[in-house]
mmCIF file of C-alpha atoms in Angstrom:
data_model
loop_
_atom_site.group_PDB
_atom_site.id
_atom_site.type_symbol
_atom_site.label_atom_id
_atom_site.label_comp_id
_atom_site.label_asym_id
_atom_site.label_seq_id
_atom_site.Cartn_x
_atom_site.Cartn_y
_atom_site.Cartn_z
ATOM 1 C CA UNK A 240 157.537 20.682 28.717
ATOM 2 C CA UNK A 241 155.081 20.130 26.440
ATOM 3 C CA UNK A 242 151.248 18.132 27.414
ATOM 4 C CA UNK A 243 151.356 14.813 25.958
ATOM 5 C CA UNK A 244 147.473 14.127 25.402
ATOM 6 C CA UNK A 245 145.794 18.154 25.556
ATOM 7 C CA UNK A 246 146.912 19.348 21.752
ATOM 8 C CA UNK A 247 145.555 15.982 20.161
ATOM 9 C CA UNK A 248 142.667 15.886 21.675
ATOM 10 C CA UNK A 249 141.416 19.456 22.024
ATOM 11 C CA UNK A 250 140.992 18.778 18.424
ATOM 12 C CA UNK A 251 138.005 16.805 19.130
ATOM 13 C CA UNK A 252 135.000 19.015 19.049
ATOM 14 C CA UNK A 253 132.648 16.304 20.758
ATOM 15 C CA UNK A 254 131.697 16.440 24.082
ATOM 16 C CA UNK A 255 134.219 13.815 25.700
ATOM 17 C CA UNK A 256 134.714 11.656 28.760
ATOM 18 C CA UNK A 257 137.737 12.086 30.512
ATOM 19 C CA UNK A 258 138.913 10.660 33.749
ATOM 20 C CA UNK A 259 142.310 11.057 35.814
ATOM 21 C CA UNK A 260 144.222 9.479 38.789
ATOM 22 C CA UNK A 261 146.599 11.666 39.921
ATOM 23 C CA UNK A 262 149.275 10.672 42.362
ATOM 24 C CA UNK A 263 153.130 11.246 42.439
ATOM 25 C CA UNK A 264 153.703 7.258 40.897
ATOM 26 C CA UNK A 265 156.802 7.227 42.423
ATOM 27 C CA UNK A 266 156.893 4.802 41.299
ATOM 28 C CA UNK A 267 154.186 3.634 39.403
ATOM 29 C CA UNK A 268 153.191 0.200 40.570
ATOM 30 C CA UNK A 269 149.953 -1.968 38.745
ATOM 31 C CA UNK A 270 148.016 -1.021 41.428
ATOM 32 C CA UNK A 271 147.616 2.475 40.123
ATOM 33 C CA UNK A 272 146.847 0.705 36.436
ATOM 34 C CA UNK A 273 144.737 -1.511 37.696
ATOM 35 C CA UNK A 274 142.373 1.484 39.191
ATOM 36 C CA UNK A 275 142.393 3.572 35.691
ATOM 37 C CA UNK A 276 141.805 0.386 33.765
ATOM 38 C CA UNK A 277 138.845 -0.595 35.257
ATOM 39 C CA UNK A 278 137.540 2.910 34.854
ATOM 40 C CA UNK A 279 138.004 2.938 31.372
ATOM 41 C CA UNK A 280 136.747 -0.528 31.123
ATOM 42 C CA UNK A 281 133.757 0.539 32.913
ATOM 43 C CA UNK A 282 133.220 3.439 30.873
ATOM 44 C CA UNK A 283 133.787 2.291 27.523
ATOM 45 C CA UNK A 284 131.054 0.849 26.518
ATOM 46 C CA UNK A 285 129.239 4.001 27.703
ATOM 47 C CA UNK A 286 131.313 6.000 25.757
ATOM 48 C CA UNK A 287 130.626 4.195 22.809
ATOM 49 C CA UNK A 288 126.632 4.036 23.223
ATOM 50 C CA UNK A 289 126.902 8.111 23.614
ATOM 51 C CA UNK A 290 129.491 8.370 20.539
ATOM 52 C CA UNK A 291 131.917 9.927 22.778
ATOM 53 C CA UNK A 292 135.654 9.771 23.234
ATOM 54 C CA UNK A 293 136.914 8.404 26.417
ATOM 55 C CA UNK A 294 140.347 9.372 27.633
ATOM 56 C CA UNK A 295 141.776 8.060 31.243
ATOM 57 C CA UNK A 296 144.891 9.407 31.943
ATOM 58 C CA UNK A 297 147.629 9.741 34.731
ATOM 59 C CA UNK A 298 147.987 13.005 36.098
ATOM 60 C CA UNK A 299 151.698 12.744 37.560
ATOM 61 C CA UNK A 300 152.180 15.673 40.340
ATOM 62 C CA UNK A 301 154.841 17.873 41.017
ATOM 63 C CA UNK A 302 155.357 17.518 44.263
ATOM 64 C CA UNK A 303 152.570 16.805 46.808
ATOM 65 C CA UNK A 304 152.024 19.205 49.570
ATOM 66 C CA UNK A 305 151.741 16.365 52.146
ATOM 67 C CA UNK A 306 155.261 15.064 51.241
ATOM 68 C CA UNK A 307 158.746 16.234 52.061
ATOM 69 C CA UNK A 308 160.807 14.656 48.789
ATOM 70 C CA UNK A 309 159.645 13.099 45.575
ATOM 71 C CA UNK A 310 161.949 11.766 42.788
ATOM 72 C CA UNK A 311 162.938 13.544 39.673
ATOM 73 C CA UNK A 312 159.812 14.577 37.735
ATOM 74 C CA UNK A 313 161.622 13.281 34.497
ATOM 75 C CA UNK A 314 162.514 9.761 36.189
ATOM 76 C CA UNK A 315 158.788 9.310 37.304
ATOM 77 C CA UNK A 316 157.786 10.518 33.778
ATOM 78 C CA UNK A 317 159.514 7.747 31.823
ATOM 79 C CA UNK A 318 158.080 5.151 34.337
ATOM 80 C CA UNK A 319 155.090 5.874 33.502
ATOM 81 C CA UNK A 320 155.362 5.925 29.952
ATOM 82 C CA UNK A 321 157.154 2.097 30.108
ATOM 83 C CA UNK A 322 154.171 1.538 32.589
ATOM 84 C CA UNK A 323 151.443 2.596 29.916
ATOM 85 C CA UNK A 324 152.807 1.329 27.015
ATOM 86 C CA UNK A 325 150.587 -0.829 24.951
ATOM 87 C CA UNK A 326 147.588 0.202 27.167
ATOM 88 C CA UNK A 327 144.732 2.467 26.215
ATOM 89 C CA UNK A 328 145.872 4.681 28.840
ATOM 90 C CA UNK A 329 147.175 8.414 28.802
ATOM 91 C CA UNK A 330 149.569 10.667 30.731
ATOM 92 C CA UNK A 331 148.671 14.139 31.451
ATOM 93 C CA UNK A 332 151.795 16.849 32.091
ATOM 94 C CA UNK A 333 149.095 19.713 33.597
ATOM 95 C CA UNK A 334 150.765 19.447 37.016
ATOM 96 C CA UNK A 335 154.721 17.551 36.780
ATOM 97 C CA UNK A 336 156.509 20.712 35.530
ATOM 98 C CA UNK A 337 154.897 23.070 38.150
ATOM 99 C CA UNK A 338 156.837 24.671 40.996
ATOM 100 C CA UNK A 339 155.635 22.959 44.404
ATOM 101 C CA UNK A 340 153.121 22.983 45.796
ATOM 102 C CA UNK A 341 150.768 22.032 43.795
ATOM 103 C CA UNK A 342 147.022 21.595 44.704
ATOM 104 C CA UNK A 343 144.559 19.803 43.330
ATOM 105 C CA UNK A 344 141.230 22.546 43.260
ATOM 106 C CA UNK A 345 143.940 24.484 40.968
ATOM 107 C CA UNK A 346 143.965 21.517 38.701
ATOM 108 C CA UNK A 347 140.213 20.703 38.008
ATOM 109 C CA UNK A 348 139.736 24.165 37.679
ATOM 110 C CA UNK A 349 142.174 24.682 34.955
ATOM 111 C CA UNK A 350 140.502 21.417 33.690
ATOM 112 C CA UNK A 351 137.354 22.778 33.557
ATOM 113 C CA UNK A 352 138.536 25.930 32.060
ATOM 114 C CA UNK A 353 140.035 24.212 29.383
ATOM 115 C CA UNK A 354 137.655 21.338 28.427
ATOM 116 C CA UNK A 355 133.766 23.238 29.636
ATOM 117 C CA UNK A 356 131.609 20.852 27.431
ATOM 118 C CA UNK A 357 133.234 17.587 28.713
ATOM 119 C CA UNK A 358 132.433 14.915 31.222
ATOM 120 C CA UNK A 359 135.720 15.251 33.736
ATOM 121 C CA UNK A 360 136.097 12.533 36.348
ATOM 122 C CA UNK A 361 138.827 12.478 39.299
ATOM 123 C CA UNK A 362 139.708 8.877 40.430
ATOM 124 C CA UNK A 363 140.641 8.844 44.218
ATOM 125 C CA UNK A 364 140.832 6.183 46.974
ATOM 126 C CA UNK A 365 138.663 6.278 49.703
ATOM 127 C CA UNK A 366 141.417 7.087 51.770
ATOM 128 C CA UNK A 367 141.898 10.144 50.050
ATOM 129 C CA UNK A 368 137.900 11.363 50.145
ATOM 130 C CA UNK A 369 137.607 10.713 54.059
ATOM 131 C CA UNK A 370 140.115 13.768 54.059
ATOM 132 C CA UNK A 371 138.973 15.852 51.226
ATOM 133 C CA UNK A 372 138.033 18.578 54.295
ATOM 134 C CA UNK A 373 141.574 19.078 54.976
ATOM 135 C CA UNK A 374 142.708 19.488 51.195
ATOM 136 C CA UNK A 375 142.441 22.998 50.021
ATOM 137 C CA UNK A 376 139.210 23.685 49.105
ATOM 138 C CA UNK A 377 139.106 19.741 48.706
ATOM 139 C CA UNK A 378 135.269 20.507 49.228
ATOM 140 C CA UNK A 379 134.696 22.361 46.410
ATOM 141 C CA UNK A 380 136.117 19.750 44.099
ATOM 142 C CA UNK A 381 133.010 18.905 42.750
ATOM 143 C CA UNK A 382 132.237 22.356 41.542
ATOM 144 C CA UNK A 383 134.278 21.839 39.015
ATOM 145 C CA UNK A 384 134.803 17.749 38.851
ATOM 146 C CA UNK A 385 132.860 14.585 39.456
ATOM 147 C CA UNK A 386 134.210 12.265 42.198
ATOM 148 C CA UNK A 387 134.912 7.966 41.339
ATOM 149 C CA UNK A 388 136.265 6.944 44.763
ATOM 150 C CA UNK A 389 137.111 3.644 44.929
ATOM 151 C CA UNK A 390 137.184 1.423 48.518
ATOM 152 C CA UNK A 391 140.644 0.377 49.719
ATOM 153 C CA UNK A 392 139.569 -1.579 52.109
ATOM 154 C CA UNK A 393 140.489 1.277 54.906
ATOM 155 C CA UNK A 394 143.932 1.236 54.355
ATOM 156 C CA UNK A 395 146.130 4.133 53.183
ATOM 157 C CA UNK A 396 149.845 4.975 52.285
ATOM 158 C CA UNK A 397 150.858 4.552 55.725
ATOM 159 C CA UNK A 398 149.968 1.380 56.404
ATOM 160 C CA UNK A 399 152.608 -1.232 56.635
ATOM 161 C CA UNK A 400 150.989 -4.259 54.748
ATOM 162 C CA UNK A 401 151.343 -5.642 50.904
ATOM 163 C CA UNK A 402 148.375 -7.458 49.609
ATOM 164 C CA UNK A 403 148.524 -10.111 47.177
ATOM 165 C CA UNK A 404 146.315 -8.377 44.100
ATOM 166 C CA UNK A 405 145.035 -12.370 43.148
ATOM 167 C CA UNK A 406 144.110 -13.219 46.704
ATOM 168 C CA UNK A 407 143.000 -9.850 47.276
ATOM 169 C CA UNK A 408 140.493 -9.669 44.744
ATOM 170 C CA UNK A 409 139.769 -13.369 43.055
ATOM 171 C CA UNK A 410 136.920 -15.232 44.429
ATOM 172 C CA UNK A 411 135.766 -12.432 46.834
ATOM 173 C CA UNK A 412 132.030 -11.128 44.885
ATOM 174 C CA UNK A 413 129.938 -10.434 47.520
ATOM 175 C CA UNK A 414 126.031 -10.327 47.230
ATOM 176 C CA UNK A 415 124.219 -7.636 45.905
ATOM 177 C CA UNK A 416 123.246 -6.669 49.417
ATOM 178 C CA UNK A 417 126.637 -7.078 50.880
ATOM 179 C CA UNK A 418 127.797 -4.893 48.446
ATOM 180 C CA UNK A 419 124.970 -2.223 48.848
ATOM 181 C CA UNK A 420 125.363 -2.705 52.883
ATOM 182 C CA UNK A 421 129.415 -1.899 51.866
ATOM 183 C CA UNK A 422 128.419 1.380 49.726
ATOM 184 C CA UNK A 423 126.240 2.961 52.974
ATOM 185 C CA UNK A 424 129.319 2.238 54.804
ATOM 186 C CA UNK A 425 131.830 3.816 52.844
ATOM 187 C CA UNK A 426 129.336 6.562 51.819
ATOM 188 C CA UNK A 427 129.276 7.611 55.938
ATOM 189 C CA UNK A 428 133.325 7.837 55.835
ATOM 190 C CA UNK A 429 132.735 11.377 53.462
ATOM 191 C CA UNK A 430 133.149 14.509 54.998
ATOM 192 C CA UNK A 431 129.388 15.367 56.030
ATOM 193 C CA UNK A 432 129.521 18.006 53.304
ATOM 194 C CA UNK A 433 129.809 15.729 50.745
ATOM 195 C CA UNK A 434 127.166 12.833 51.523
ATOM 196 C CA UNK A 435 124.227 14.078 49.195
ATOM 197 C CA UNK A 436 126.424 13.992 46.379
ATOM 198 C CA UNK A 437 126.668 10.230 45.549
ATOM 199 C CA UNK A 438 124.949 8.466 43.003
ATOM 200 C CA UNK A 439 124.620 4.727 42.785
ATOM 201 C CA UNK A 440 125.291 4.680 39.391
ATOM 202 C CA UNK A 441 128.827 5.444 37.286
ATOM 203 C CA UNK A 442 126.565 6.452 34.465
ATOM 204 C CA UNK A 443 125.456 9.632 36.270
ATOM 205 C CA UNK A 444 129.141 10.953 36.168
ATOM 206 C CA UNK A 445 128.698 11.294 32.391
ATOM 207 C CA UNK A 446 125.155 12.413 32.144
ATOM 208 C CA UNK A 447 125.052 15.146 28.961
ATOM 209 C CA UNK A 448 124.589 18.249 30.473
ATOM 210 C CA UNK A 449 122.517 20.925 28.853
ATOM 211 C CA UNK A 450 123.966 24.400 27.654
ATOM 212 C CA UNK A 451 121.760 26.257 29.799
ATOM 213 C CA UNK A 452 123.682 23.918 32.738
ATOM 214 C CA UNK A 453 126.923 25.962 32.299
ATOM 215 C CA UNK A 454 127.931 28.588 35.021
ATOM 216 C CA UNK A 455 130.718 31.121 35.325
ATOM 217 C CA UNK A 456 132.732 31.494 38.146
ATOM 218 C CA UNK A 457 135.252 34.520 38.149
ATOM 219 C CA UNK A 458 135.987 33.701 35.143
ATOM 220 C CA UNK A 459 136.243 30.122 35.642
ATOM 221 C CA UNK A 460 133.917 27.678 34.003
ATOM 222 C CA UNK A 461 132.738 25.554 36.714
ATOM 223 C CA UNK A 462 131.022 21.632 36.854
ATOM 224 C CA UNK A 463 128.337 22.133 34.038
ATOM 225 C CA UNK A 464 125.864 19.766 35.786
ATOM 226 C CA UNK A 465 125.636 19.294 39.751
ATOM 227 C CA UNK A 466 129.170 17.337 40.633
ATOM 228 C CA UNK A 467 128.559 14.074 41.923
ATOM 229 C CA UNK A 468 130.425 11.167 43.865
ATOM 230 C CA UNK A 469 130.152 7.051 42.859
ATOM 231 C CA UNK A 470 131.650 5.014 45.748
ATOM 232 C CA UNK A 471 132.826 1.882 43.940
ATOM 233 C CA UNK A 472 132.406 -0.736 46.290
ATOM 234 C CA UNK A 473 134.945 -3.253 44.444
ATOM 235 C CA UNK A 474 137.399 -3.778 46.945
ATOM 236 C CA UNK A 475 140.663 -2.439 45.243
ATOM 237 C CA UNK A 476 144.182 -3.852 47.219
ATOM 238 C CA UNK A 477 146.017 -1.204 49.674
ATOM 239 C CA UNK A 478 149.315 -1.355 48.164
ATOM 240 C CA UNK A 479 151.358 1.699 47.801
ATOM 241 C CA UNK A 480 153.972 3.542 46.007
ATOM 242 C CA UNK A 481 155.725 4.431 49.829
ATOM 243 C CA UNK A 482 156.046 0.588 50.549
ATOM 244 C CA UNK A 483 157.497 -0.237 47.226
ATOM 245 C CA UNK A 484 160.389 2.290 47.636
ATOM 246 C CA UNK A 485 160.519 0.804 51.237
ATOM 247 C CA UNK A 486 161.437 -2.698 50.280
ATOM 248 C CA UNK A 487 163.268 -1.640 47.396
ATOM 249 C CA UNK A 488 165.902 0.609 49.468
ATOM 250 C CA UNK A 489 165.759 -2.927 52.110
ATOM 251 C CA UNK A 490 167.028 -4.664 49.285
ATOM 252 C CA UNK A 491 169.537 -1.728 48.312
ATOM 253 C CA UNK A 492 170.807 -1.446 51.571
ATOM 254 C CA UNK A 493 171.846 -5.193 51.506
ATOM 255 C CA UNK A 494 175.664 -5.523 51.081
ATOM 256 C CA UNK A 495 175.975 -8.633 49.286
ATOM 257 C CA UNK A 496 173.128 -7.424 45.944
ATOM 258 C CA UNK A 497 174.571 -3.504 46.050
ATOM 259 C CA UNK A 498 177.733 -3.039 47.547
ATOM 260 C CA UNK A 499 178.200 -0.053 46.036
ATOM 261 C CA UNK A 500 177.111 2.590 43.250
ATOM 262 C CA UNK A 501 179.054 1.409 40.764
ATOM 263 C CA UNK A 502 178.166 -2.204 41.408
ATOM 264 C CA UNK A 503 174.773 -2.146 41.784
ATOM 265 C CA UNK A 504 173.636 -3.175 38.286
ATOM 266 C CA UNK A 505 176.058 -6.012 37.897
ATOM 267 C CA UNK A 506 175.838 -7.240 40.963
ATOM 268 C CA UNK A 507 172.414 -7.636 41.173
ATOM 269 C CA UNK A 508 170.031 -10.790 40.443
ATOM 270 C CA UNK A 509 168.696 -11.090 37.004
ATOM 271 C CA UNK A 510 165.581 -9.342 36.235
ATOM 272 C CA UNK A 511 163.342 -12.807 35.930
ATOM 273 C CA UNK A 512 164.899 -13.627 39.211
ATOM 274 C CA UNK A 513 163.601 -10.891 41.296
ATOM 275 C CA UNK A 514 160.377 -10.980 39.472
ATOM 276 C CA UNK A 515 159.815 -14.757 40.093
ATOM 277 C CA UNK A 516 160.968 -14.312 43.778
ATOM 278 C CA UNK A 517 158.372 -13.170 45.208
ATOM 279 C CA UNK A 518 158.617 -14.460 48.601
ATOM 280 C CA UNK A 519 161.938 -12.854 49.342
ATOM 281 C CA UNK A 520 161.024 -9.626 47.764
ATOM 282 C CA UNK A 521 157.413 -8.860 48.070
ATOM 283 C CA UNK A 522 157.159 -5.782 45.945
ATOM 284 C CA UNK A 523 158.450 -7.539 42.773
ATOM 285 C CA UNK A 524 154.921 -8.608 41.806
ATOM 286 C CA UNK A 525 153.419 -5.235 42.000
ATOM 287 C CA UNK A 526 156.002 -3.642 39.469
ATOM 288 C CA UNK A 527 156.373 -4.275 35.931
ATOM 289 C CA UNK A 528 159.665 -5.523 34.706
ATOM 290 C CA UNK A 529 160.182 -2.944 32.614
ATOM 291 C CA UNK A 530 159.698 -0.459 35.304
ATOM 292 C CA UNK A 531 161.570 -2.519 37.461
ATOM 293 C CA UNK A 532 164.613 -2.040 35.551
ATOM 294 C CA UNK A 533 164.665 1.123 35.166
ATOM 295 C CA UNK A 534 164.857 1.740 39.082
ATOM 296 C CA UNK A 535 167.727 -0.532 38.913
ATOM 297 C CA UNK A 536 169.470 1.385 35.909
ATOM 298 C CA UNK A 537 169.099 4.688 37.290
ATOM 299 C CA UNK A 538 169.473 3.716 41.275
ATOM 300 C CA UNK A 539 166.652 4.701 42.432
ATOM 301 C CA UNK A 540 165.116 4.131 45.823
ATOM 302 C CA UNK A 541 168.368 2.306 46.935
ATOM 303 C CA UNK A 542 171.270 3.684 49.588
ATOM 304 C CA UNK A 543 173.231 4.598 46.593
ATOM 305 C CA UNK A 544 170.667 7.306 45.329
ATOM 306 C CA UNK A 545 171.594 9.398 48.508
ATOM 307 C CA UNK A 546 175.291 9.244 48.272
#
């Protein structure tokens, strides 16, 4: 299948800023846009003092090596296109049409291969850096990428609890020393090997380097400046993809709203009904609509899928 964003763009000859969240979005929930908007947010005006182009795209995986099933790559694909519609946001194909498994030091290095010259930036949750040891060659990542891990407040995938993104996040601005006493914290949950790599400062992630900076690695164009990690202390809510599917195949496995495969979309409550009930069906608030109905259309994450 062919890249959505790579031919466009590789007709820009300036050095650009590029950034990507990968994840299998399955689905895609606001919690994932709400990480890659504020990078882009953040970077923008960066971007614009340099005279750079900034892209932030999704980088949908194959498979990930971690997990036993995934959904169709084509189903996850058009949820994130509803999901990114209207937003300044991009998808990137490099990894969805690969054969499994999939890992992510092959990635940024075919990154790096194909865009030398350019600022590249790999979004992750904290939850995801305290582990980078047992990736493969998750320590080397930053030969080839810099690191923006954001704080998640501890939590990962497995945890059992939906936050509210408004009460979550509104109101809760800590000082400037709470939030520098938060950074040494999270900066001790990195894999030892990785500690003298973070920078205070976004801005370093997108530091210019010089040509002299570049360095060849079998053949492989590596990180043309020293990779580096910013720990974003902004507290960024713990929801995730595996609960979503969780309460959606709850609410699929209820008799009286899916009784059956072929009754599932008519029987079901209209779509501003399950949005705006958001006591009785906690995940509504983290999905757009659109999205929403399109698990509903095509039965996904219900009883009915596994038929």
């Amino acid at each position: 299948m062919p890249n959505l964003t790579n031919d466009r763009l590789a007709e820009n000859t300036a050095p650009a800023i590029r950034a990507y969240l990968g994840g299998s979005f399955d689905p895609v929930h606001k919690g994932h846009l709400q990480m890659a908007m504020y990078v882009y947010q953040h970077l923008l005006p960066i971007a614009k003092q340099q005279q750079r182009a900034l892209h932030v795209s999704l980088l949908p995986n194959a498979r990930s090596p971690f997990k036993n099933e995934s959904t169709n790559p084509k189903h996850r694909l058009a949820m994130l296109k509803l999901a990114t519609l209207n937003t300044p946001l991009q998808i990137d194909e490099l990894e969805l049409w690969q054969a499994p498994p999939v890992y992510t030091i092959d990635s940024v290095r075919t990154l790096r291969q194909r865009y030398p010259h350019d600022s590249l930036i790999f979004i992750m949750g904290m939850d995801s850096a305290r582990s980078l040891d047992k990736w493969k060659d998750g320590l080397k990542l930053t030969d080839y990428v810099d690191l923006w891990v954001f704080n998640r407040g501890g939590f990962s995938d497995s945890d059992d609890h939906l936050f509210d993104i408004n009460t979550h996040l509104a109101d809760k601005k800590p000082a400037m020393q709470t939030l520098a006493n938060l950074q040494t914290q999270l900066h001790a949950q990195l894999p030892i090997e990785m500690q003298n790599k973070t920078t205070d400062s976004p801005a370093e992630l997108v530091a210019l380097p010089t040509p002299t900076q570049t360095q060849a690695d079998s053949g492989v164009l590596k990180n043309p400046h020293q990779g580096r990690i910013y720990i974003d202390p902004r507290p960024i809510s713990a929801i995730s993809s595996t609960q979503i599917r969780q309460q959606l195949q709850k609410l699929g496995n209820q008799p009286n709203i899916m009784p059956s495969a072929e009754a599932q979309i008519t029987s079901i409550p209209s779509i501003n009904d399950i949005i705006g009930n958001t006591e009785s069906n906690p995940f509504a608030k983290w999905l757009n609509p659109a999205i929403y109905q399109y698990i509903i259309a095509h039965q996904l994450y219900s009883a009915a899928q596994f038929r």
